[in-house]
Tab-separated table of C-alpha atoms in Angstrom:
chain	number	residue	atom	x	y	z
A	1	MET	CA	18.111	-3.394	-12.330
A	2	THR	CA	18.509	1.138	-12.410
A	3	LYS	CA	21.066	2.616	-15.201
A	4	ARG	CA	23.281	4.689	-14.508
A	5	LYS	CA	22.134	8.019	-14.707
A	6	THR	CA	22.997	9.974	-17.551
A	7	GLY	CA	21.377	12.862	-19.643
A	8	ALA	CA	19.061	15.479	-19.251
A	9	LEU	CA	16.890	15.842	-16.092
A	10	ALA	CA	13.522	15.008	-16.019
A	11	CYS	CA	11.188	18.486	-14.944
A	12	VAL	CA	8.340	16.361	-13.296
A	13	LEU	CA	5.018	17.376	-11.867
A	14	GLY	CA	4.043	14.166	-10.756
A	15	ASP	CA	4.048	10.847	-8.313
A	16	MET	CA	5.848	8.083	-7.767
A	17	ASP	CA	4.369	6.549	-10.711
A	18	LEU	CA	6.009	8.662	-13.485
A	19	VAL	CA	8.484	9.054	-10.781
A	20	ARG	CA	10.321	5.997	-10.044
A	21	PRO	CA	10.657	4.784	-14.677
A	22	LEU	CA	12.406	7.282	-14.632
A	23	GLY	CA	14.679	6.782	-12.128
A	24	LEU	CA	14.797	3.485	-13.200
A	25	ALA	CA	15.945	3.862	-17.133
A	26	GLY	CA	18.935	6.497	-15.430
A	27	ILE	CA	16.854	9.869	-15.972
A	28	ARG	CA	17.867	11.837	-13.031
A	29	CYS	CA	14.459	13.148	-12.035
A	30	ALA	CA	13.595	17.161	-10.691
A	31	VAL	CA	11.061	16.824	-9.328
A	32	VAL	CA	8.002	19.459	-8.370
A	33	GLY	CA	6.043	19.645	-5.538
A	34	PRO	CA	5.540	19.568	-1.015
A	35	PRO	CA	9.055	18.747	0.456
A	36	GLY	CA	7.587	16.955	3.217
A	37	GLY	CA	5.583	14.872	-0.092
A	38	ALA	CA	5.899	10.382	-1.394
A	39	THR	CA	8.342	11.997	-4.083
A	40	ALA	CA	10.592	14.177	-2.159
A	41	HIS	CA	12.143	11.689	-0.549
A	42	SER	CA	12.996	9.138	-3.523
A	43	ARG	CA	16.491	8.058	-4.554
A	44	PHE	CA	15.679	9.129	-8.058
A	45	THR	CA	14.469	12.935	-6.700
A	46	GLU	CA	17.940	14.497	-7.987
A	47	ARG	CA	15.921	18.345	-7.188
A	48	LEU	CA	13.136	18.856	-5.542
A	49	ILE	CA	11.551	22.538	-6.389
A	50	PRO	CA	9.428	23.160	-3.940
A	51	TRP	CA	6.112	23.681	-4.457
A	52	GLU	CA	2.548	23.933	-1.643
A	53	GLY	CA	-0.096	24.310	-4.498
A	54	GLY	CA	-1.515	28.175	-5.610
A	55	CYS	CA	-1.871	29.384	-9.233
A	56	ASP	CA	-0.529	28.448	-12.857
A	57	GLU	CA	0.484	31.023	-13.159
A	58	ALA	CA	3.024	31.807	-10.064
A	59	LEU	CA	3.670	27.932	-11.097
A	60	VAL	CA	4.501	28.800	-14.287
A	61	ASP	CA	6.971	31.624	-13.186
A	62	ARG	CA	8.847	28.772	-10.906
A	63	LEU	CA	9.415	26.472	-13.584
A	64	LEU	CA	9.989	28.954	-15.708
A	65	ARG	CA	13.342	30.324	-13.403
A	66	PHE	CA	13.796	26.586	-13.057
A	67	GLY	CA	14.360	25.912	-16.393
A	68	ALA	CA	16.383	28.873	-17.169
A	69	ALA	CA	18.978	28.124	-14.814
A	70	GLN	CA	20.238	24.563	-16.002
A	71	PRO	CA	22.534	24.050	-18.907
A	72	ASP	CA	20.541	21.373	-20.714
A	73	LYS	CA	16.831	22.063	-21.216
A	74	PRO	CA	15.110	19.773	-18.660
A	75	VAL	CA	11.975	16.937	-20.350
A	76	LEU	CA	8.417	17.826	-18.992
A	77	TYR	CA	6.571	15.070	-18.187
A	78	MET	CA	2.588	15.791	-15.943
A	79	GLU	CA	0.426	13.643	-14.824
A	80	GLU	CA	-2.753	15.203	-13.610
A	81	ASP	CA	-5.375	17.416	-15.886
A	82	ALA	CA	-4.916	20.417	-14.340
A	83	GLN	CA	-0.796	19.827	-15.388
A	84	LEU	CA	-1.214	18.824	-18.140
A	85	LEU	CA	-4.160	21.741	-19.354
A	86	MET	CA	-1.220	24.733	-17.199
A	87	VAL	CA	1.266	22.567	-19.793
A	88	SER	CA	-0.701	23.412	-22.828
A	89	ARG	CA	-1.703	26.811	-22.302
A	90	HIS	CA	1.997	28.639	-21.228
A	91	ARG	CA	3.263	25.987	-24.221
A	92	ASP	CA	4.237	29.193	-26.055
A	93	ARG	CA	6.035	29.957	-23.082
A	94	LEU	CA	7.658	26.805	-21.298
A	95	ALA	CA	9.196	26.306	-24.568
A	96	ALA	CA	12.038	27.882	-24.667
A	97	VAL	CA	13.449	26.274	-21.327
A	98	PHE	CA	11.814	23.171	-21.534
A	99	ARG	CA	11.128	20.233	-24.558
A	100	PHE	CA	7.876	17.873	-23.377
A	101	ALA	CA	5.821	16.247	-25.928
A	102	LEU	CA	2.434	17.172	-26.353
A	103	ALA	CA	-0.853	17.268	-28.570
A	104	ASP	CA	-2.251	20.172	-30.204
A	105	GLY	CA	-3.631	22.622	-28.287
A	106	ASP	CA	-6.609	22.825	-29.512
A	107	LEU	CA	-7.169	18.921	-29.015
A	108	VAL	CA	-5.684	18.946	-25.847
A	109	GLU	CA	-8.601	21.384	-24.180
A	110	THR	CA	-10.923	18.814	-25.668
A	111	LEU	CA	-9.697	16.035	-24.242
A	112	VAL	CA	-9.690	17.270	-21.783
A	113	ASP	CA	-13.364	18.446	-21.658
A	114	LYS	CA	-15.919	15.243	-21.231
A	115	GLY	CA	-18.877	17.828	-23.320
A	116	ARG	CA	-16.380	18.606	-25.765
A	117	PHE	CA	-15.204	15.175	-25.948
A	118	GLN	CA	-18.230	13.939	-26.852
A	119	THR	CA	-18.512	16.862	-29.989
A	120	LEU	CA	-16.070	15.503	-31.263
A	121	ALA	CA	-16.839	11.515	-30.833
A	122	GLU	CA	-19.213	12.978	-32.543
A	123	ARG	CA	-18.342	14.130	-35.013
A	124	LEU	CA	-16.232	11.498	-35.811
A	125	ASP	CA	-18.682	8.459	-34.816
A	126	LEU	CA	-16.617	6.975	-32.856
A	127	PRO	CA	-17.749	3.991	-30.492
A	128	VAL	CA	-19.142	6.028	-27.423
A	129	PRO	CA	-21.432	5.663	-25.971
A	130	ARG	CA	-25.363	8.041	-25.961
A	131	THR	CA	-24.540	10.514	-23.770
A	132	ARG	CA	-26.175	14.213	-23.162
A	133	ARG	CA	-25.658	17.095	-21.282
A	134	LEU	CA	-26.826	17.917	-17.931
A	135	ARG	CA	-26.499	22.017	-16.559
A	136	PRO	CA	-28.601	22.269	-12.905
A	137	LEU	CA	-29.389	25.652	-12.118
A	138	PRO	CA	-30.710	27.390	-10.131
A	139	GLY	CA	-35.489	27.138	-10.578
A	140	SER	CA	-34.411	24.226	-13.229
A	141	GLU	CA	-36.268	21.507	-12.869
A	142	ALA	CA	-34.797	17.593	-14.113
A	143	PRO	CA	-34.582	17.934	-17.914
A	144	ASP	CA	-36.350	14.579	-20.350
A	145	LEU	CA	-33.388	12.669	-21.030
A	146	ASP	CA	-33.863	10.170	-24.117
A	147	LEU	CA	-31.143	8.198	-23.302
A	148	ARG	CA	-31.463	4.475	-22.347
A	149	TYR	CA	-31.044	4.085	-18.196
A	150	PRO	CA	-29.375	2.866	-16.235
A	151	VAL	CA	-27.331	6.024	-16.939
A	152	ILE	CA	-23.600	7.463	-15.007
A	153	VAL	CA	-23.579	11.166	-14.094
A	154	LYS	CA	-20.209	12.403	-14.612
A	155	PRO	CA	-18.160	15.610	-14.010
A	156	LEU	CA	-17.370	17.155	-17.490
A	157	THR	CA	-13.731	17.479	-16.491
A	158	ARG	CA	-12.181	16.166	-12.763
A	159	ARG	CA	-12.808	18.630	-9.974
A	160	PRO	CA	-13.492	19.187	-6.319
A	161	PRO	CA	-16.818	20.225	-6.934
A	162	TRP	CA	-18.049	16.576	-7.256
A	163	ASP	CA	-16.932	15.438	-4.032
A	164	GLU	CA	-19.485	17.336	-2.804
A	165	ILE	CA	-21.335	15.064	-4.448
A	166	GLU	CA	-20.588	11.949	-4.629
A	167	GLY	CA	-17.415	12.009	-2.619
A	168	LEU	CA	-14.990	9.022	-3.623
A	169	GLY	CA	-17.047	7.649	-6.285
A	170	LYS	CA	-16.046	9.517	-10.737
A	171	ALA	CA	-20.131	9.025	-11.028
A	172	ILE	CA	-23.029	7.985	-9.978
A	173	ARG	CA	-25.640	4.715	-11.451
A	174	LEU	CA	-29.483	6.068	-12.044
A	175	GLU	CA	-32.254	3.630	-13.074
A	176	GLY	CA	-34.441	5.734	-14.146
A	177	PRO	CA	-35.848	9.127	-14.661
A	178	GLU	CA	-37.555	9.481	-11.538
A	179	GLU	CA	-33.837	8.830	-9.372
A	180	LEU	CA	-32.471	12.027	-11.405
A	181	ARG	CA	-34.757	13.243	-10.442
A	182	ALA	CA	-34.788	12.710	-6.563
A	183	LEU	CA	-30.802	13.501	-7.438
A	184	TRP	CA	-31.538	16.779	-9.035
A	185	PRO	CA	-31.851	19.308	-6.169
A	186	ARG	CA	-28.212	18.227	-4.997
A	187	LEU	CA	-26.419	18.790	-8.091
A	188	ILE	CA	-27.673	22.555	-8.546
A	189	PRO	CA	-25.935	24.274	-5.470
A	190	VAL	CA	-22.860	22.852	-6.753
A	191	GLY	CA	-22.953	24.435	-9.725
A	192	ILE	CA	-20.619	22.698	-12.787
A	193	ASP	CA	-22.081	21.569	-15.737
A	194	LEU	CA	-22.694	17.285	-15.372
A	195	LEU	CA	-23.185	14.585	-18.547
A	196	ALA	CA	-25.660	11.800	-18.488
A	197	GLN	CA	-23.996	8.686	-20.184
A	198	GLU	CA	-26.519	5.620	-20.856
A	199	LEU	CA	-24.225	3.192	-18.711
A	200	ILE	CA	-22.230	-0.093	-20.123
A	201	PRO	CA	-23.160	-3.903	-18.260
A	202	GLY	CA	-20.168	-5.306	-16.382
A	203	PRO	CA	-17.837	-4.176	-14.100
A	204	GLU	CA	-15.708	-2.300	-13.517
A	205	THR	CA	-13.156	-4.916	-14.715
A	206	ARG	CA	-14.505	-4.631	-18.078
A	207	ILE	CA	-12.302	-1.731	-18.602
A	208	GLU	CA	-9.239	-2.982	-20.826
A	209	SER	CA	-7.247	0.163	-21.974
A	210	HIS	CA	-4.426	1.480	-24.667
A	211	HIS	CA	-1.746	3.248	-23.606
A	212	VAL	CA	1.194	4.669	-26.786
A	213	TYR	CA	3.594	7.405	-27.553
A	214	ILE	CA	3.188	8.969	-31.005
A	215	ASP	CA	6.389	10.762	-32.589
A	216	ALA	CA	6.061	13.681	-33.934
A	217	GLY	CA	5.988	11.700	-37.262
A	218	GLY	CA	3.067	9.899	-36.191
A	219	THR	CA	4.571	6.935	-35.606
A	220	VAL	CA	3.471	4.542	-32.734
A	221	ALA	CA	7.279	4.259	-30.788
A	222	GLY	CA	5.712	2.000	-28.096
A	223	GLU	CA	2.040	0.725	-26.072
A	224	PHE	CA	1.571	-1.445	-24.442
A	225	THR	CA	-2.678	-2.917	-23.421
A	226	GLY	CA	-3.874	-2.977	-19.572
A	227	ARG	CA	-7.340	-3.897	-17.550
A	228	LYS	CA	-8.418	-2.727	-14.216
A	229	ILE	CA	-8.720	-5.405	-11.684
A	230	ARG	CA	-10.016	-3.197	-8.202
A	231	THR	CA	-11.250	0.488	-8.705
A	232	TYR	CA	-11.960	1.998	-4.684
A	233	PRO	CA	-14.859	2.395	-4.565
A	234	VAL	CA	-15.899	-0.828	-5.874
A	235	ASP	CA	-18.507	1.425	-8.844
A	236	TYR	CA	-17.256	3.668	-10.669
A	237	GLY	CA	-14.129	4.484	-8.374
A	238	HIS	CA	-10.149	5.214	-8.748
A	239	SER	CA	-7.762	1.940	-10.027
A	240	THR	CA	-6.036	0.053	-7.510
A	241	ALA	CA	-4.931	-3.078	-8.896
A	242	LEU	CA	-4.099	-2.643	-12.084
A	243	THR	CA	-2.844	-5.670	-14.584
A	244	ILE	CA	-0.819	-5.756	-18.170
A	245	THR	CA	-3.296	-7.716	-20.651
A	246	ASP	CA	-1.176	-9.083	-23.968
A	247	ILE	CA	-1.746	-7.110	-26.872
A	248	ASP	CA	-1.479	-9.954	-29.758
A	249	GLY	CA	-4.679	-11.322	-27.666
A	250	GLU	CA	-6.832	-10.658	-25.652
A	251	GLY	CA	-5.517	-6.775	-26.218
A	252	ALA	CA	-4.679	-7.212	-29.898
A	253	ASP	CA	-8.818	-5.358	-30.415
A	254	VAL	CA	-7.508	-2.612	-27.745
A	255	ALA	CA	-5.019	-1.445	-29.551
A	256	ALA	CA	-5.858	-2.342	-33.001
A	257	LEU	CA	-9.207	0.142	-31.799
A	258	GLY	CA	-6.939	3.099	-30.461
A	259	ARG	CA	-4.513	3.343	-32.947
A	260	GLU	CA	-6.925	3.550	-35.063
A	261	ILE	CA	-8.656	6.296	-33.300
A	262	ALA	CA	-5.354	8.060	-32.767
A	263	ALA	CA	-5.303	8.631	-37.012
A	264	ARG	CA	-8.271	9.914	-36.800
A	265	ILE	CA	-8.519	12.931	-34.412
A	266	GLY	CA	-4.651	13.228	-35.611
A	267	LEU	CA	-3.102	12.223	-32.083
A	268	THR	CA	1.073	13.026	-31.229
A	269	GLY	CA	2.116	12.970	-28.239
A	270	VAL	CA	2.003	9.804	-24.764
A	271	THR	CA	-2.036	8.921	-24.950
A	272	LYS	CA	-4.078	6.721	-22.449
A	273	PHE	CA	-7.913	5.338	-24.682
A	274	ASP	CA	-9.996	3.944	-21.906
A	275	PHE	CA	-12.213	1.074	-23.179
A	276	LYS	CA	-15.188	-0.352	-21.796
A	277	ARG	CA	-15.933	-3.682	-23.461
A	278	ASP	CA	-19.923	-4.301	-23.712
A	279	PRO	CA	-20.929	-7.955	-22.379
A	280	GLN	CA	-21.053	-9.018	-26.676
A	281	GLY	CA	-17.326	-8.446	-27.147
A	282	ARG	CA	-17.941	-4.838	-28.368
A	283	LEU	CA	-15.375	-1.914	-26.753
A	284	HIS	CA	-16.978	1.526	-26.220
A	285	LEU	CA	-14.611	4.702	-25.908
A	286	LEU	CA	-14.767	6.204	-22.716
A	287	GLU	CA	-12.255	9.183	-22.065
A	288	ILE	CA	-8.943	9.709	-24.304
A	289	ASN	CA	-6.091	10.698	-22.011
A	290	PRO	CA	-3.410	12.701	-23.556
A	291	ARG	CA	-0.902	12.643	-20.670
A	292	PHE	CA	1.338	11.008	-18.802
A	293	ASN	CA	-0.255	8.708	-16.081
A	294	LEU	CA	0.199	6.069	-13.230
A	295	TRP	CA	-0.015	3.336	-15.451
A	296	HIS	CA	3.499	3.761	-17.177
A	297	HIS	CA	5.400	2.599	-13.495
A	298	LEU	CA	3.883	-0.745	-14.586
A	299	GLY	CA	4.131	-0.474	-17.695
A	300	ALA	CA	7.733	0.419	-17.306
A	301	VAL	CA	9.035	-3.127	-14.955
A	302	ALA	CA	6.186	-5.398	-17.725
A	303	GLY	CA	9.773	-4.143	-20.408
A	304	VAL	CA	7.414	-0.711	-22.432
A	305	ASN	CA	9.020	3.001	-20.241
A	306	LEU	CA	7.257	4.895	-22.648
A	307	PRO	CA	8.452	7.943	-20.359
A	308	ALA	CA	12.226	6.720	-20.571
A	309	ILE	CA	11.368	6.219	-24.901
A	310	VAL	CA	9.590	10.354	-24.421
A	311	HIS	CA	12.741	10.680	-23.136
A	312	ALA	CA	15.026	9.706	-25.399
A	313	ASP	CA	13.345	11.466	-28.511
A	314	LEU	CA	12.459	15.366	-27.513
A	315	THR	CA	17.491	14.688	-26.240
A	316	GLY	CA	17.967	13.000	-29.457
A	317	ARG	CA	18.725	9.732	-27.561
A	318	PRO	CA	18.327	5.374	-29.227
A	319	ARG	CA	15.134	4.594	-28.208
A	320	PRO	CA	15.506	1.567	-25.330
A	321	ALA	CA	15.315	-1.483	-27.230
A	322	PRO	CA	11.572	-2.221	-29.001
A	323	ALA	CA	9.781	-4.229	-26.176
A	324	LYS	CA	6.389	-6.112	-25.512
A	325	ALA	CA	5.340	-5.800	-22.284
A	326	ARG	CA	4.993	-8.336	-19.914
A	327	PRO	CA	1.588	-10.440	-19.951
A	328	GLY	CA	-0.750	-10.135	-16.298
A	329	ALA	CA	2.409	-8.040	-14.834
A	330	CYS	CA	0.380	-5.564	-11.755
A	331	TRP	CA	-0.040	-2.552	-10.085
A	332	CYS	CA	-1.697	-1.842	-6.537
A	333	HIS	CA	-2.560	1.285	-5.013
A	334	ILE	CA	-1.804	-0.909	-1.397
A	335	SER	CA	-3.673	1.553	1.437
A	336	LYS	CA	-6.755	1.921	-1.186
A	337	ASP	CA	-6.163	-1.508	-2.238
A	338	ARG	CA	-6.397	-3.230	0.711
A	339	LEU	CA	-10.364	-1.738	0.619
A	340	ALA	CA	-11.294	-2.649	-2.411
A	341	ALA	CA	-10.546	-5.673	-1.560
A	342	ARG	CA	-11.915	-5.953	1.538
A	343	ASP	CA	-15.906	-3.796	-0.284
A	344	SER	CA	-15.165	-7.259	-3.103
A	345	GLY	CA	-15.266	-10.160	-1.227
A	346	VAL	CA	-11.058	-11.106	-1.603
A	347	PRO	CA	-9.481	-12.835	1.701
A	348	THR	CA	-7.033	-11.070	3.848
A	349	ALA	CA	-4.611	-13.683	3.351
A	350	GLN	CA	-4.913	-14.345	-0.476
A	351	TRP	CA	-5.055	-10.150	-0.845
A	352	LEU	CA	-1.580	-9.690	0.624
A	353	ALA	CA	-0.742	-12.862	-0.895
A	354	TRP	CA	-1.240	-10.820	-4.240
A	355	VAL	CA	0.497	-7.706	-3.223
A	356	ALA	CA	3.371	-10.316	-2.450
A	357	ARG	CA	3.723	-10.217	-6.342
A	358	CYS	CA	2.764	-7.364	-7.060
A	359	GLU	CA	5.900	-5.917	-9.137
A	360	ALA	CA	4.705	-2.435	-9.212
A	361	LYS	CA	3.683	-1.052	-6.130
A	362	ALA	CA	4.758	2.350	-3.918
A	363	ILE	CA	7.021	1.115	-1.683
A	364	THR	CA	10.169	-1.350	-2.857
A	365	PRO	CA	13.066	-2.729	-1.508
A	366	ASP	CA	15.125	-0.759	-3.635
A	367	ASP	CA	13.602	3.271	-2.778
A	368	PRO	CA	11.709	2.189	0.258
A	369	MET	CA	11.434	5.963	1.870
A	370	PRO	CA	9.246	7.355	-0.740
A	371	PHE	CA	6.444	4.920	0.769
A	372	LEU	CA	7.945	5.290	4.863
A	373	ARG	CA	9.220	8.620	5.349
A	374	PRO	CA	5.617	10.729	4.872
A	375	LYS	CA	4.541	7.631	7.712
A	376	LEU	CA	6.629	8.177	9.602
A	377	ASP	CA	7.175	11.994	10.106
A	378	ARG	CA	3.577	12.139	10.326
A	379	LEU	CA	4.146	9.570	13.333
A	380	LEU	CA	6.541	11.963	15.342
A	381	ALA	CA	4.222	15.600	13.883
A	382	ARG	CA	1.336	13.170	17.219
A	383	ILE	CA	4.843	12.899	19.324
A	384	PRO	CA	4.999	15.843	21.677
A	385	GLY	CA	9.208	17.186	21.460
A	386	GLY	CA	9.255	14.078	18.838
A	387	ALA	CA	12.761	15.222	17.184
A	388	ARG	CA	12.041	14.530	13.485
A	389	PRO	CA	14.606	11.682	10.997
A	390	PRO	CA	17.694	13.392	8.851
A	391	ARG	CA	17.151	14.726	5.700
A	392	LEU	CA	19.051	11.558	3.046
A	393	ALA	CA	21.621	12.710	1.356
A	394	LYS	CA	21.138	12.505	-1.728
A	395	PRO	CA	23.368	10.207	-4.287
């Protein structure tokens, strides 16, 4: 059930997986994005801040103008690494007209850059896989790594040039030094530094995560745990299906380790800790993301709405009642999970039945237009002289 809209606007740099949990909590949303994007058509979007892409300075200026025009400071939310870095690097200017919950600026830079994160992890003896930095410079040859193969190779940050090498995947698996030597000539023209990391055995379903909001006083204000069901591509791909785990059961050690690491590095704000559980049951830390993400849609429908808790704290309102996320609740990216399920050998009928039961997904009866309207616009664009459907009035 959606609550009545009240209080300061939420200014969202993100997609429907961030807009929807805010809307379900009755929080009015101003969304930054293209007029034809899915979020522009949501009933939860009260204002659209048109943005088709460009340099950070231009977006910061637009945000400053928008924030200064509001009678009450909006709460700023960001979902991607690039947005997080932009807000963090311009935090002093943006804080004049926005409210936001962010970790320390230097810590943000360290956690986003995998090379700096590895240095921090080694210094604090965090349970990360052994890793080495790769610099594929012109004229160089593949180094002899003192790592145990197989290893995975991945970029330091999520950057478009990586797509020239691997396409949709996040990493490349290498079985031995000869495969690294064969790959090396393909890495040189891309011109980015990379990491080679010892592979933790097991499928993507062994990746578990702890999602937590730690308030300015260092107190855990909300948390839940989860696990991947499917990714696309199947190996080292992006999440297409997720589920909530029992924070008092199978997720208890995940949450405990996440809290311990947060305390050791002095982290506050909203964070996701990604771990992989090896065949012996040990947890290995893969990354720490100090920002909002697609999991918050699932957390909200499962009973723990971290974006709403942050909004309450920053605007001086009472927090939502304490709750534990309901184990078994699921999220999916319908179009990409169809491909992931196919490649995983899941029968179509079985997958369709699962999607029908899935609580967090793009198409919902109470807000169908973010899913339907962009598809209708693309269809009409193919028809010569096709009329565009009228814009819906915002409630």
